[in-house]
Coordinates of C-alpha atoms and ligand atoms in Angstrom, one line a residue:
Chain V
M430 CA 0.1 -0.1 0.1
F431 CA 1.0 3.6 -0.6
R432 CA -0.1 6.4 1.8
R433 CA 0.0 9.8 1.2
S434 CA 2.9 11.8 3.0
P435 CA 1.8 13.8 6.3
H436 CA 4.3 16.4 4.9
A437 CA 2.6 16.4 1.1
C438 CA 1.6 20.1 -0.1
Q439 CA -2.0 21.0 0.3
T440 CA -2.0 22.0 -3.6
A441 CA -4.2 18.8 -4.9
S442 CA -7.8 18.8 -4.8
Q443 CA -9.5 15.2 -4.2
V444 CA -11.8 13.8 -6.7
Q445 CA -14.0 11.0 -6.1
I446 CA -13.8 7.7 -8.2
R447 CA -15.1 4.4 -7.9
V448 CA -12.7 1.4 -7.9
D449 CA -14.4 -1.7 -8.4
G450 CA -17.9 -0.2 -7.5
I451 CA -16.6 1.3 -4.3
A452 CA -16.4 5.4 -4.0
V453 CA -12.9 6.6 -3.0
S454 CA -11.4 10.1 -2.9
V455 CA -7.9 10.5 -4.2
P456 CA -5.7 13.6 -5.0
D457 CA -6.5 14.9 -8.7
T458 CA -2.9 14.7 -9.8
L459 CA -2.8 11.0 -9.6
S460 CA -3.0 8.4 -12.2
V461 CA -5.4 5.6 -12.2
A462 CA -2.7 3.2 -11.6
A463 CA -1.0 5.4 -8.8
A464 CA -4.6 6.0 -7.2
V465 CA -5.3 2.0 -7.0
L466 CA -2.0 1.5 -5.6
Q467 CA -3.0 4.1 -2.8
V468 CA -6.4 2.7 -2.2
H469 CA -5.8 -1.0 -2.5
G470 CA -1.8 -1.7 -2.9
W471 CA -0.3 -3.9 -5.6
Q472 CA -1.5 -6.9 -4.6
G473 CA -4.9 -8.0 -6.5
Y474 CA -4.1 -5.2 -9.1
R475 CA -4.4 -7.6 -12.2
R476 CA -4.1 -11.0 -13.4
H477 CA -2.2 -11.8 -16.4
H478 CA -3.4 -14.2 -19.4
D479 CA -1.1 -16.9 -18.1
G480 CA -2.6 -16.7 -14.6
S481 CA -0.2 -15.0 -12.8
P482 CA -0.6 -12.2 -10.2
R483 CA 0.8 -8.6 -12.1
A484 CA 1.0 -5.1 -11.0
P485 CA 2.4 -1.8 -12.4
L486 CA 6.3 -1.9 -12.5
C487 CA 7.2 1.5 -14.2
L488 CA 4.3 3.8 -13.8
M489 CA 5.5 5.7 -16.8
G490 CA 3.9 3.9 -20.1
S491 CA 6.5 1.3 -20.7
C492 CA 5.7 -1.9 -19.0
H493 CA 2.0 -2.6 -20.0
D494 CA 1.8 -4.2 -16.6
C495 CA -0.8 -1.7 -15.1
L496 CA -3.7 -2.5 -17.7
I497 CA -6.9 -1.9 -16.1
T498 CA -10.4 -1.1 -16.9
V499 CA -11.6 2.4 -17.1
D500 CA -15.0 3.6 -17.7
G501 CA -15.8 0.3 -19.4
Q502 CA -13.0 0.2 -21.6
P503 CA -10.6 -2.9 -20.6
N504 CA -6.6 -2.8 -21.0
R505 CA -5.9 0.9 -20.8
Q506 CA -2.6 1.9 -19.5
G507 CA -3.5 3.0 -15.8
C508 CA -0.5 4.9 -15.2
L509 CA -1.2 7.1 -18.5
V510 CA -4.7 8.0 -17.4
P511 CA -5.4 10.7 -14.8
V512 CA -8.1 10.3 -12.3
A513 CA -11.2 12.2 -13.0
E514 CA -14.4 12.6 -10.9
G515 CA -17.0 10.1 -11.1
M516 CA -14.6 7.8 -13.2
Q517 CA -15.4 4.2 -12.9
V518 CA -12.1 1.7 -12.5
E519 CA -12.2 -1.8 -12.4
R520 CA -9.3 -4.1 -11.7
Q521 CA -8.9 -6.9 -14.0
G522 CA -8.6 -9.6 -11.4
G523 CA -10.3 -12.3 -13.5
G524 CA -7.5 -13.2 -16.2
R525 CA -8.1 -12.7 -20.0
H526 CA -9.2 -9.6 -21.0
D527 CA -7.6 -9.4 -24.8
Chain Q
M1371 CA -11.1 11.2 -45.5
I1372 CA -9.8 13.2 -42.6
E1373 CA -7.3 16.1 -43.6
S1374 CA -4.0 16.2 -41.5
R1375 CA -3.0 19.1 -39.4
H1376 CA 0.0 20.9 -40.6
A1377 CA 2.8 22.0 -38.3
D1378 CA 6.3 23.3 -39.6
I1379 CA 7.9 22.1 -36.4
A1380 CA 6.8 19.2 -34.1
I1381 CA 8.2 18.3 -30.9
I1382 CA 7.7 15.1 -29.1
G1383 CA 8.2 15.0 -25.4
A1384 CA 7.9 17.7 -22.8
G1385 CA 11.0 16.7 -20.7
P1386 CA 13.7 19.2 -20.1
A1387 CA 14.9 18.5 -23.9
G1388 CA 11.5 19.2 -25.3
M1389 CA 10.5 22.1 -23.3
A1390 CA 13.9 24.0 -23.9
A1391 CA 13.6 23.2 -27.6
A1392 CA 10.1 24.8 -27.7
V1393 CA 11.0 27.8 -25.2
R1394 CA 14.0 28.7 -27.6
L1395 CA 12.0 28.3 -30.5
A1396 CA 9.4 30.6 -29.2
E1397 CA 11.8 33.2 -28.2
A1398 CA 12.7 33.4 -31.9
G1399 CA 9.1 34.0 -32.9
V1400 CA 8.6 30.2 -34.1
H1401 CA 5.7 28.3 -32.5
P1402 CA 6.2 24.5 -32.7
V1403 CA 3.2 22.0 -31.8
L1404 CA 4.6 19.9 -28.9
F1405 CA 3.2 16.3 -27.9
D1406 CA 3.5 14.6 -24.5
L1407 CA 2.1 11.6 -22.9
N1408 CA 1.5 13.1 -19.5
A1409 CA -0.8 15.5 -18.1
T1410 CA 1.6 18.2 -17.0
P1411 CA 5.0 19.3 -18.4
G1412 CA 8.0 18.4 -16.9
G1413 CA 9.1 14.9 -18.6
Q1414 CA 10.4 12.5 -15.9
I1415 CA 12.6 14.4 -13.9
Y1416 CA 10.5 17.6 -13.4
R1417 CA 7.2 15.6 -13.3
Q1418 CA 4.6 17.5 -11.5
L1419 CA 6.9 20.3 -10.8
G1420 CA 4.4 23.0 -11.9
N1421 CA 2.2 22.1 -8.9
P1422 CA 4.6 20.2 -6.7
Q1423 CA 3.0 17.9 -4.3
V1424 CA 6.2 17.6 -1.7
G1425 CA 8.4 20.3 -0.6
A1426 CA 11.7 20.9 -1.6
G1427 CA 13.5 19.5 1.4
V1428 CA 12.3 16.0 0.5
M1429 CA 12.8 16.2 -3.4
G1430 CA 16.5 18.0 -3.5
E1431 CA 18.0 20.5 -5.8
E1432 CA 17.8 19.1 -8.8
Y1433 CA 14.1 19.0 -8.9
Q1434 CA 13.9 22.5 -8.1
H1435 CA 16.3 23.3 -10.6
G1436 CA 13.7 22.8 -13.4
R1437 CA 11.4 25.5 -11.9
S1438 CA 12.6 28.3 -14.2
L1439 CA 12.2 26.1 -17.4
V1440 CA 8.9 25.2 -16.3
E1441 CA 7.6 28.3 -16.0
A1442 CA 9.3 29.7 -19.2
F1443 CA 7.6 26.9 -20.9
A1444 CA 4.0 27.9 -19.5
R1445 CA 4.5 31.4 -20.4
A1446 CA 5.8 30.8 -24.0
D1447 CA 3.6 30.6 -27.3
I1448 CA 3.7 26.9 -27.9
D1449 CA 0.8 24.7 -29.0
Y1450 CA 1.2 22.2 -26.2
R1451 CA -0.6 19.1 -26.3
P1452 CA -0.7 17.2 -23.1
L1453 CA -1.8 13.9 -22.6
S1454 CA -1.2 12.9 -26.6
R1455 CA 0.2 9.5 -27.6
V1456 CA 2.3 9.9 -30.6
W1457 CA 1.7 6.1 -32.0
W1458 CA 3.5 6.2 -35.2
I1459 CA 5.6 8.3 -37.2
G1460 CA 6.3 8.1 -41.3
R1461 CA 8.3 9.8 -43.6
K1462 CA 6.3 11.9 -45.9
G1463 CA 7.9 14.0 -48.7
T1464 CA 10.4 16.2 -47.0
G1465 CA 8.8 16.0 -43.6
Y1466 CA 6.9 13.4 -41.4
D1467 CA 3.5 12.0 -41.0
L1468 CA 2.5 11.5 -37.3
G1469 CA -0.3 9.6 -35.8
V1470 CA -1.5 11.1 -32.5
V1471 CA -4.3 10.3 -29.9
Q1472 CA -5.5 13.0 -27.7
H1473 CA -8.6 11.7 -26.5
R1474 CA -9.3 11.1 -30.3
A1475 CA -7.3 10.2 -33.0
Q1476 CA -5.6 12.9 -35.2
S1477 CA -3.0 13.0 -38.1
W1478 CA -0.4 15.6 -38.3
H1479 CA 2.1 16.4 -40.9
A1480 CA 5.3 18.2 -39.5
E1481 CA 8.0 19.8 -41.9
R1482 CA 10.8 19.2 -39.1
L1483 CA 10.6 17.1 -36.2
I1484 CA 12.6 17.2 -32.7
L1485 CA 12.4 13.6 -31.0
A1486 CA 12.8 14.4 -27.2
S1487 CA 10.9 11.3 -26.2
G1488 CA 13.7 10.7 -23.2
A1489 CA 14.6 7.5 -21.6
M1490 CA 13.2 4.7 -19.6
E1491 CA 14.7 2.3 -16.8
R1492 CA 16.6 -0.7 -18.2
G1493 CA 14.6 -4.0 -18.2
W1494 CA 16.7 -6.4 -16.4
P1495 CA 15.7 -9.8 -15.4
F1496 CA 16.0 -11.5 -12.2
P1497 CA 13.8 -14.3 -10.5
G1498 CA 10.3 -12.8 -9.4
W1499 CA 10.5 -9.4 -11.1
Q1500 CA 7.0 -9.9 -12.3
L1501 CA 5.7 -10.2 -9.0
P1502 CA 3.2 -7.8 -7.5
G1503 CA 5.3 -5.9 -4.9
V1504 CA 8.5 -5.4 -7.5
M1505 CA 8.1 -2.0 -8.7
T1506 CA 11.2 0.3 -10.2
A1507 CA 12.6 2.9 -8.1
G1508 CA 11.5 5.5 -10.8
A1509 CA 7.9 4.2 -10.4
A1510 CA 8.2 4.9 -6.8
Q1511 CA 9.5 8.3 -7.4
I1512 CA 6.6 9.0 -9.7
L1513 CA 4.1 8.2 -6.7
L1514 CA 6.3 10.7 -4.5
K1515 CA 6.1 13.5 -7.1
Q1516 CA 2.6 12.8 -8.5
G1517 CA 0.9 12.7 -5.1
A1518 CA 3.2 12.8 -2.4
L1519 CA 2.5 8.8 -1.9
L1520 CA 5.1 6.8 0.5
P1521 CA 5.3 3.0 0.7
G1522 CA 3.1 1.9 3.9
V1523 CA 5.9 -0.7 4.6
S1524 CA 9.8 -0.3 4.8
P1525 CA 10.9 -1.0 1.1
V1526 CA 14.1 -2.9 -0.1
L1527 CA 15.9 -1.1 -2.5
A1528 CA 18.1 -2.9 -5.0
G1529 CA 20.3 -2.1 -8.2
S1530 CA 22.4 0.1 -9.6
G1531 CA 22.8 3.9 -10.6
P1532 CA 22.0 7.4 -9.1
L1533 CA 18.4 7.2 -9.2
L1534 CA 18.3 4.4 -6.7
Y1535 CA 20.5 6.4 -4.2
L1536 CA 18.4 9.6 -4.9
L1537 CA 15.2 7.7 -4.1
A1538 CA 16.6 6.1 -1.1
W1539 CA 17.8 9.6 0.0
Q1540 CA 14.4 11.3 -0.4
Y1541 CA 12.7 8.5 1.4
L1542 CA 14.9 9.5 4.1
Q1543 CA 14.1 13.0 4.1
A1544 CA 10.4 12.1 3.8
G1545 CA 10.7 10.0 7.2
Q1546 CA 10.3 6.8 5.5
P1547 CA 13.8 5.2 5.0
P1548 CA 14.3 1.9 3.3
A1549 CA 15.1 -1.1 5.1
L1550 CA 18.2 -1.8 3.3
V1551 CA 19.8 -0.8 0.1
L1552 CA 21.6 -3.6 -2.0
D1553 CA 24.1 -2.3 -4.5
L1554 CA 24.5 -4.9 -7.6
A1555 CA 27.0 -2.7 -9.2
S1556 CA 29.9 -4.6 -10.8
A1557 CA 32.8 -5.6 -7.9
S1558 CA 35.3 -4.4 -10.2
R1559 CA 34.0 -0.9 -10.4
Y1560 CA 36.5 0.7 -7.9
R1561 CA 39.4 -0.8 -9.6
A1562 CA 38.1 0.7 -12.7
L1563 CA 37.8 4.0 -11.2
L1564 CA 41.6 4.0 -10.1
R1565 CA 42.7 3.4 -13.3
Q1566 CA 40.8 6.6 -14.7
P1567 CA 41.9 9.3 -12.3
R1568 CA 41.2 12.2 -14.9
R1569 CA 37.6 10.9 -15.3
A1570 CA 37.3 10.9 -11.5
W1571 CA 38.4 14.3 -11.2
H1572 CA 35.9 15.3 -14.1
G1573 CA 33.1 13.8 -12.4
R1574 CA 34.2 14.8 -8.8
N1575 CA 30.9 16.5 -8.2
Y1576 CA 28.9 13.4 -8.9
L1577 CA 31.3 11.5 -6.6
L1578 CA 31.0 13.9 -3.7
K1579 CA 26.9 13.7 -4.3
G1580 CA 27.1 10.0 -4.1
V1581 CA 29.3 9.7 -1.0
R1582 CA 27.1 12.2 0.8
M1583 CA 23.8 10.3 0.2
I1584 CA 25.4 7.1 1.1
A1585 CA 26.9 8.7 4.1
A1586 CA 23.5 10.2 5.3
L1587 CA 21.9 7.0 4.8
R1588 CA 24.3 4.9 6.9
R1589 CA 24.0 7.9 9.7
A1590 CA 20.4 7.2 9.9
G1591 CA 21.2 3.6 10.2
V1592 CA 20.1 2.3 6.6
P1593 CA 22.3 -0.8 6.1
V1594 CA 24.1 -0.2 2.4
L1595 CA 25.5 -3.1 1.4
L1596 CA 28.0 -3.2 -1.8
G1597 CA 29.0 -6.1 -4.0
V1598 CA 25.7 -7.8 -3.8
D1599 CA 25.5 -10.1 -6.7
G1600 CA 22.1 -11.7 -6.8
I1601 CA 18.6 -10.7 -6.0
Q1602 CA 15.4 -12.9 -6.2
A1603 CA 11.9 -12.0 -5.0
E1604 CA 9.7 -14.9 -3.9
G1605 CA 5.9 -15.1 -3.0
R1606 CA 2.7 -16.4 -4.3
E1607 CA 0.4 -13.6 -5.1
A1608 CA 2.7 -10.9 -4.0
V1609 CA 6.5 -10.5 -2.7
E1610 CA 7.0 -12.0 0.6
R1611 CA 10.4 -12.4 0.8
V1612 CA 13.6 -10.9 -0.9
R1613 CA 16.7 -13.3 -1.0
Y1614 CA 20.1 -11.6 -1.9
R1615 CA 23.9 -13.0 -2.4
H1616 CA 26.5 -11.0 -0.6
R1617 CA 30.0 -12.1 -0.2
G1618 CA 29.1 -15.6 -1.6
H1619 CA 26.3 -16.2 0.9
W1620 CA 22.7 -15.8 0.0
K1621 CA 20.3 -14.3 2.8
T1622 CA 16.8 -14.2 3.0
L1623 CA 14.8 -11.3 4.3
P1624 CA 11.0 -10.9 4.9
A1625 CA 9.7 -8.0 2.7
A1626 CA 6.6 -6.9 1.0
L1627 CA 8.1 -4.3 -1.4
L1628 CA 11.3 -4.4 -3.5
L1629 CA 12.0 -1.2 -5.6
T1630 CA 14.7 -1.9 -8.0
H1631 CA 16.9 0.2 -10.6
F1632 CA 19.2 -0.9 -13.3
G1633 CA 20.0 2.4 -14.9
V1634 CA 18.2 4.1 -17.9
V1635 CA 18.3 3.6 -21.4
P1636 CA 16.6 5.5 -24.4
E1637 CA 13.2 4.8 -24.8
P1638 CA 13.7 3.2 -28.2
Q1639 CA 10.3 3.0 -29.8
L1640 CA 9.9 6.0 -32.1
A1641 CA 13.5 6.0 -33.3
R1642 CA 13.5 2.2 -33.9
S1643 CA 10.3 2.5 -35.7
L1644 CA 11.8 5.1 -38.0
A1645 CA 14.6 2.3 -38.7
I1646 CA 17.1 5.1 -37.7
P1647 CA 20.5 3.2 -37.1
H1648 CA 21.4 2.6 -33.9
R1649 CA 24.9 1.5 -32.4
W1650 CA 25.6 -0.1 -28.9
E1651 CA 27.5 2.2 -26.6
T1652 CA 29.5 -0.1 -24.1
G1653 CA 29.9 2.9 -21.8
Q1654 CA 26.2 3.3 -21.4
Q1655 CA 25.5 -0.2 -22.2
A1656 CA 22.8 0.5 -24.2
F1657 CA 21.7 1.1 -28.2
L1658 CA 21.8 4.7 -29.0
P1659 CA 20.6 6.2 -32.3
E1660 CA 23.4 7.8 -34.4
R1661 CA 23.2 11.5 -34.4
S1662 CA 25.6 14.0 -35.8
E1663 CA 27.4 16.4 -33.7
V1664 CA 24.4 19.0 -34.1
L1665 CA 21.9 16.2 -33.0
A1666 CA 20.6 15.5 -36.5
V1667 CA 19.9 12.1 -37.5
E1668 CA 18.2 13.1 -40.9
E1669 CA 18.1 16.4 -42.8
R1670 CA 14.8 17.4 -40.7
L1671 CA 15.0 15.3 -37.9
W1672 CA 17.0 16.0 -34.5
V1673 CA 17.1 13.7 -31.5
A1674 CA 17.7 15.8 -28.2
G1675 CA 17.9 14.6 -24.6
D1676 CA 18.2 11.2 -23.2
G1677 CA 16.4 9.6 -26.0
G1678 CA 19.6 10.1 -28.0
G1679 CA 21.9 8.9 -25.2
I1680 CA 22.2 9.4 -21.5
G1681 CA 23.2 12.6 -20.5
G1682 CA 21.0 13.7 -17.6
A1683 CA 18.6 16.5 -17.2
I1684 CA 20.8 19.6 -17.4
N1685 CA 22.5 18.0 -20.7
A1686 CA 18.7 17.3 -22.3
E1687 CA 18.1 20.8 -21.7
R1688 CA 20.9 22.0 -23.7
E1689 CA 20.5 19.5 -26.3
G1690 CA 17.0 20.9 -26.7
R1691 CA 18.2 24.3 -27.3
L1692 CA 20.8 23.1 -29.6
A1693 CA 18.2 21.3 -31.4
A1694 CA 16.2 24.5 -31.8
L1695 CA 19.2 26.3 -33.1
E1696 CA 19.5 23.9 -35.8
V1697 CA 15.9 24.1 -36.3
L1698 CA 16.1 27.6 -36.8
Q1699 CA 19.1 27.5 -39.3
S1700 CA 17.3 25.1 -41.2
L1701 CA 14.2 27.4 -41.5
A1702 CA 16.4 30.2 -42.6
G1703 CA 18.1 27.9 -45.3
K1704 CA 21.6 29.2 -44.2
A1705 CA 24.1 29.5 -41.2
Q1706 CA 22.7 32.3 -39.0
D1707 CA 25.7 34.3 -37.9
G1708 CA 23.7 35.6 -34.4
L1709 CA 23.5 32.0 -33.5
A1710 CA 27.1 30.9 -33.9
R1711 CA 28.3 31.7 -30.4
E1712 CA 25.3 30.4 -28.6
R1713 CA 25.9 27.0 -30.5
A1714 CA 29.2 26.8 -29.5
A1715 CA 29.0 27.5 -26.1
L1716 CA 26.3 24.7 -25.8
Q1717 CA 28.7 22.4 -27.5
R1718 CA 31.3 23.3 -25.4
A1719 CA 29.3 22.8 -22.1
R1720 CA 27.7 19.6 -23.5
R1721 CA 31.1 18.0 -24.3
R1722 CA 32.2 18.8 -20.7
D1723 CA 29.1 17.1 -19.0
L1724 CA 29.2 14.0 -21.1
E1725 CA 33.0 13.5 -20.2
A1726 CA 31.9 13.8 -16.6
R1727 CA 29.1 11.2 -17.2
R1728 CA 31.5 8.8 -18.0
L1729 CA 32.5 8.3 -14.5
L1730 CA 28.7 7.5 -13.5
E1731 CA 29.0 4.7 -16.1
T1732 CA 32.0 3.1 -14.8
L1733 CA 30.7 3.5 -11.1
F1734 CA 27.3 1.9 -12.0
R1735 CA 28.4 -0.7 -14.5
L1736 CA 26.0 -3.8 -14.5
P1737 CA 27.8 -7.1 -14.2
G1738 CA 28.0 -8.2 -18.2
D1739 CA 27.5 -11.7 -17.3
W1740 CA 24.0 -11.1 -15.2
L1741 CA 21.6 -12.9 -17.5
E1742 CA 23.4 -15.9 -18.1
V1743 CA 23.7 -17.1 -14.5
Q1744 CA 20.0 -16.1 -13.8
P1745 CA 18.1 -19.5 -13.0
E1746 CA 16.8 -21.1 -16.4
D1747 CA 12.8 -20.0 -15.4
T1748 CA 13.5 -16.5 -14.7
L1749 CA 11.2 -14.6 -17.1
V1750 CA 12.9 -12.7 -19.9
C1751 CA 9.7 -11.3 -21.5
R1752 CA 7.1 -10.5 -18.8
C1753 CA 4.0 -9.9 -21.3
E1754 CA 4.4 -13.3 -22.9
S1755 CA 6.0 -15.1 -20.0
V1756 CA 9.1 -16.6 -21.8
S1757 CA 11.8 -17.7 -19.6
R1758 CA 15.6 -17.5 -20.4
G1759 CA 15.5 -21.1 -20.8
E1760 CA 13.2 -21.1 -23.5
V1761 CA 15.1 -18.2 -25.2
E1762 CA 18.2 -20.2 -24.9
R1763 CA 16.6 -23.3 -26.4
A1764 CA 15.3 -21.0 -29.4
I1765 CA 18.8 -19.9 -30.2
T1766 CA 20.0 -23.6 -29.9
Q1767 CA 17.4 -24.7 -32.4
G1768 CA 18.7 -21.9 -34.8
A1769 CA 16.9 -18.5 -34.1
A1770 CA 19.6 -16.4 -35.5
G1771 CA 18.4 -12.9 -34.5
P1772 CA 15.9 -11.1 -32.2
N1773 CA 13.1 -11.2 -35.2
Q1774 CA 13.3 -15.1 -35.5
L1775 CA 13.6 -15.5 -31.9
K1776 CA 10.4 -13.3 -31.5
A1777 CA 8.7 -15.7 -34.3
F1778 CA 10.3 -18.7 -32.2
T1779 CA 8.9 -17.9 -28.8
R1780 CA 6.6 -14.8 -28.9
C1781 CA 9.3 -13.1 -26.8
G1782 CA 8.5 -9.3 -27.7
M1783 CA 5.4 -9.8 -29.1
G1784 CA 3.2 -8.5 -26.1
P1785 CA 1.7 -5.2 -25.5
C1786 CA 5.2 -3.5 -24.1
Q1787 CA 6.7 -4.6 -27.7
G1788 CA 9.8 -5.6 -26.2
R1789 CA 10.7 -2.3 -24.1
Q1790 CA 11.2 -4.7 -21.3
C1791 CA 13.3 -7.7 -23.1
G1792 CA 14.7 -6.3 -26.2
E1793 CA 18.1 -5.6 -24.5
S1794 CA 18.0 -9.0 -22.7
V1795 CA 17.2 -10.9 -25.9
A1796 CA 20.2 -9.4 -27.6
R1797 CA 22.6 -10.2 -24.8
L1798 CA 21.5 -13.7 -24.9
L1799 CA 21.9 -13.9 -28.6
A1800 CA 25.4 -11.9 -28.4
H1801 CA 26.6 -14.4 -25.6
R1802 CA 25.3 -17.8 -27.2
T1803 CA 26.5 -16.9 -30.9
A1804 CA 29.9 -14.9 -29.8
Q1805 CA 28.9 -12.0 -31.9
S1806 CA 28.6 -8.4 -31.0
M1807 CA 25.7 -6.5 -30.0
D1808 CA 25.7 -4.6 -33.0
A1809 CA 26.0 -7.6 -35.2
I1810 CA 22.8 -9.1 -33.4
G1811 CA 21.0 -5.7 -33.3
Y1812 CA 17.5 -5.5 -32.2
Y1813 CA 13.6 -6.2 -32.9
H1814 CA 12.0 -4.4 -36.1
I1815 CA 9.4 -2.0 -34.2
R1816 CA 6.3 -1.3 -36.2
P1817 CA 3.5 1.0 -35.2
P1818 CA 1.7 1.4 -33.0
V1819 CA 4.3 2.2 -30.5
H1820 CA 1.9 3.0 -28.0
S1821 CA -1.6 1.0 -27.6
V1822 CA -4.6 2.8 -29.2
T1823 CA -8.0 1.2 -28.9
L1824 CA -10.2 0.8 -31.9
G1825 CA -12.8 3.3 -30.2
E1826 CA -10.0 5.9 -30.3
L1827 CA -9.3 5.4 -33.9
A1828 CA -13.0 5.4 -34.9
A1829 CA -13.3 8.9 -33.2
Q1830 CA -11.2 10.6 -35.8
Q1831 CA -11.4 14.1 -34.7
E1832 CA -12.4 16.6 -37.3
T1833 CA -10.0 19.1 -38.3
Ligands
FAD2516 C1 11.4 7.2 -14.1 C2 12.6 8.0 -14.5 C3 13.1 8.9 -13.3 C4 13.7 9.7 -13.6 N1 14.2 10.4 -12.4 C5 15.2 11.6 -12.4 C6 15.6 12.3 -11.3 O1 15.1 12.3 -10.4 N2 16.8 13.3 -11.4 C7 17.3 12.8 -12.8 O2 18.4 13.8 -12.8 N3 17.3 12.1 -13.7 C8 16.2 11.5 -13.7 N4 15.8 10.6 -14.4 C9 16.8 10.4 -15.8 C10 16.1 11.5 -16.9 O3 16.1 10.6 -18.1 C11 16.5 12.6 -17.3 O4 17.0 13.4 -16.2 C12 15.9 13.6 -17.9 O5 14.5 13.6 -17.5 C13 15.7 13.6 -19.5 O6 15.0 14.5 -20.2 P1 14.4 14.4 -21.3 O7 13.8 15.8 -21.8 O8 15.5 13.7 -22.4 O9 13.4 13.2 -21.6 P2 12.0 13.0 -20.6 O10 12.4 13.8 -19.1 O11 12.0 11.3 -20.3 O12 10.9 13.3 -21.4 C14 10.3 12.6 -22.1 C15 9.1 13.0 -22.5 O13 8.6 12.4 -23.8 C16 7.2 11.7 -23.6 N5 7.1 10.9 -24.6 C17 7.9 9.5 -24.8 N6 7.5 9.0 -25.9 C18 6.2 9.6 -26.3 C19 5.4 9.5 -27.2 N7 5.3 8.3 -28.2 N8 4.3 10.3 -27.6 C20 4.2 11.4 -26.6 N9 5.0 11.5 -25.8 C21 6.2 10.9 -25.5 C22 7.4 11.4 -22.3 O14 6.1 10.8 -21.6 C23 8.2 12.1 -21.4 O15 7.1 13.2 -20.7 C24 14.7 9.6 -14.6 C25 14.3 8.6 -15.6 C26 13.3 8.1 -15.4 C27 12.9 7.2 -16.7
FES2517 S1 3.1 0.8 -15.0 FE1 4.6 0.3 -16.7 S2 3.1 1.0 -18.4 FE2 1.9 1.7 -16.7

């Protein structure tokens, strides 16, 4: 799990998104992948097509291990999509999505 | 048919190189279009600096240094397009066609192009690197910059390179010191350093900074182990243990988070998709696109910043400016007297800087035989779950180069398009067939270099 530092600057506004149906409030500067890491941590982020558990490695668009469903679209690179008010995020825990 | 939009100059990347190029062009009254993946400018080093989430005391001076550039970029008259993926480039006439997705698909034609797409962390296989709970140090630093996010558990840091120590130091300042730092650079590096006193002198600032960071960590009670030569992550659904080899003995440590860093290399996809010639640079241990002294790779194409070779943020900024001067000259169609001195000064500083970087390359050199000594079932290609053993067997069966190997094993065929495995595959082939890295080469990269959905393509934006 990642937590917001007590020394964080108070310059981010919060947005509400839903992760697997549950409403959470996160800083609006985060990517979807970062938000999920804050809310749930790395465990349970995604299951790969070979059945193995996976989670974001690089957070900068190169590894593609952050694939996640955003507003109904599967396999988005979660680290390249910023969070937005009302966004629906679903972790791809079930295996195949391609 | 959707018409394509026209730009005299396009820049890809809003890191220090791309920002500096755009600002310098705008100063001369020329207004480029600039595409960048991220929501805010800054690239890797200056990510989120326009609206920082953590104080200067935690991030350090280098981060703050970008402030004036980010501010100049915000003021300048630039057609800046954040959240834009350039997913293909093709040559067209004397210029370049670009496919861009910014919410929807757009096509562009640019007369001149500056590639400033930066670097990525090197893919470096070890057992368990695909487990949740293994992340790169760069990723952890992105969480810190983007949202002041710190790990809720004490992480183990392992690998080699300045970024590893920078993150350790930043976590220390933020009150979340790592449990342990494992330095995996070659054991022979200090000997190599002693043979290069001149280089050590040129790079003394880097040396000093590193020594200070390590001293601060040790003072705070963080063990920093040098000469570690093996690392493994173990666990079922996520990392539960980290194993490492130090002085010939394996040790096991309960840990939930392992942050690794094995240096940075140019982000290869765009340059590779244009089939720009590359060459293996032994100092940087990376394939670099071949550029002239003035950063040109073609008459109207320049590569600036870490995408052309790792020189760091200050050098990237200089190279951006240098590329802008070349573009101005190309627009004018002749040498510009007024720019000659500026160019000469930039080039002098660039040479000096790159000379100093050589020290870092020596200090953080990774062991050349790393891959061959990893267990057989270590994944090389994460996307298609192809192990070292499978790659080696395909080589034995006659896969002669990276592209054949891809066809034999699916290695490099997944969504990351070989970003994580390309270097490893070339290394294994070079080792097994006793050829040079240049003789082996790299995957053919075809667009899309970033994933695009059918929905995005269908929703072509009206121009
Ligand atoms: C994760 C990471 C963290 C780093 N942190 C530091 C640090 O703290 N300190 C330090 O000194 N150095 C750091 N570096 C090293 C870094 O490479 C340089 O310091 C500096 O950022 C290089 O500047 P640049 O302009 O060449 O490229 P970058 O800063 O990497 O900028 C390149 C930009 O191009 C964009 N881009 C790439 N491909 C495309 C595409 N197809 N379409 C659209 N946009 C694209 C990227 O998203 C990025 O914003 C880091 C490197 C990495 C990979
Ligand atoms: S985490 Fe690597 S691409 Fe998103």
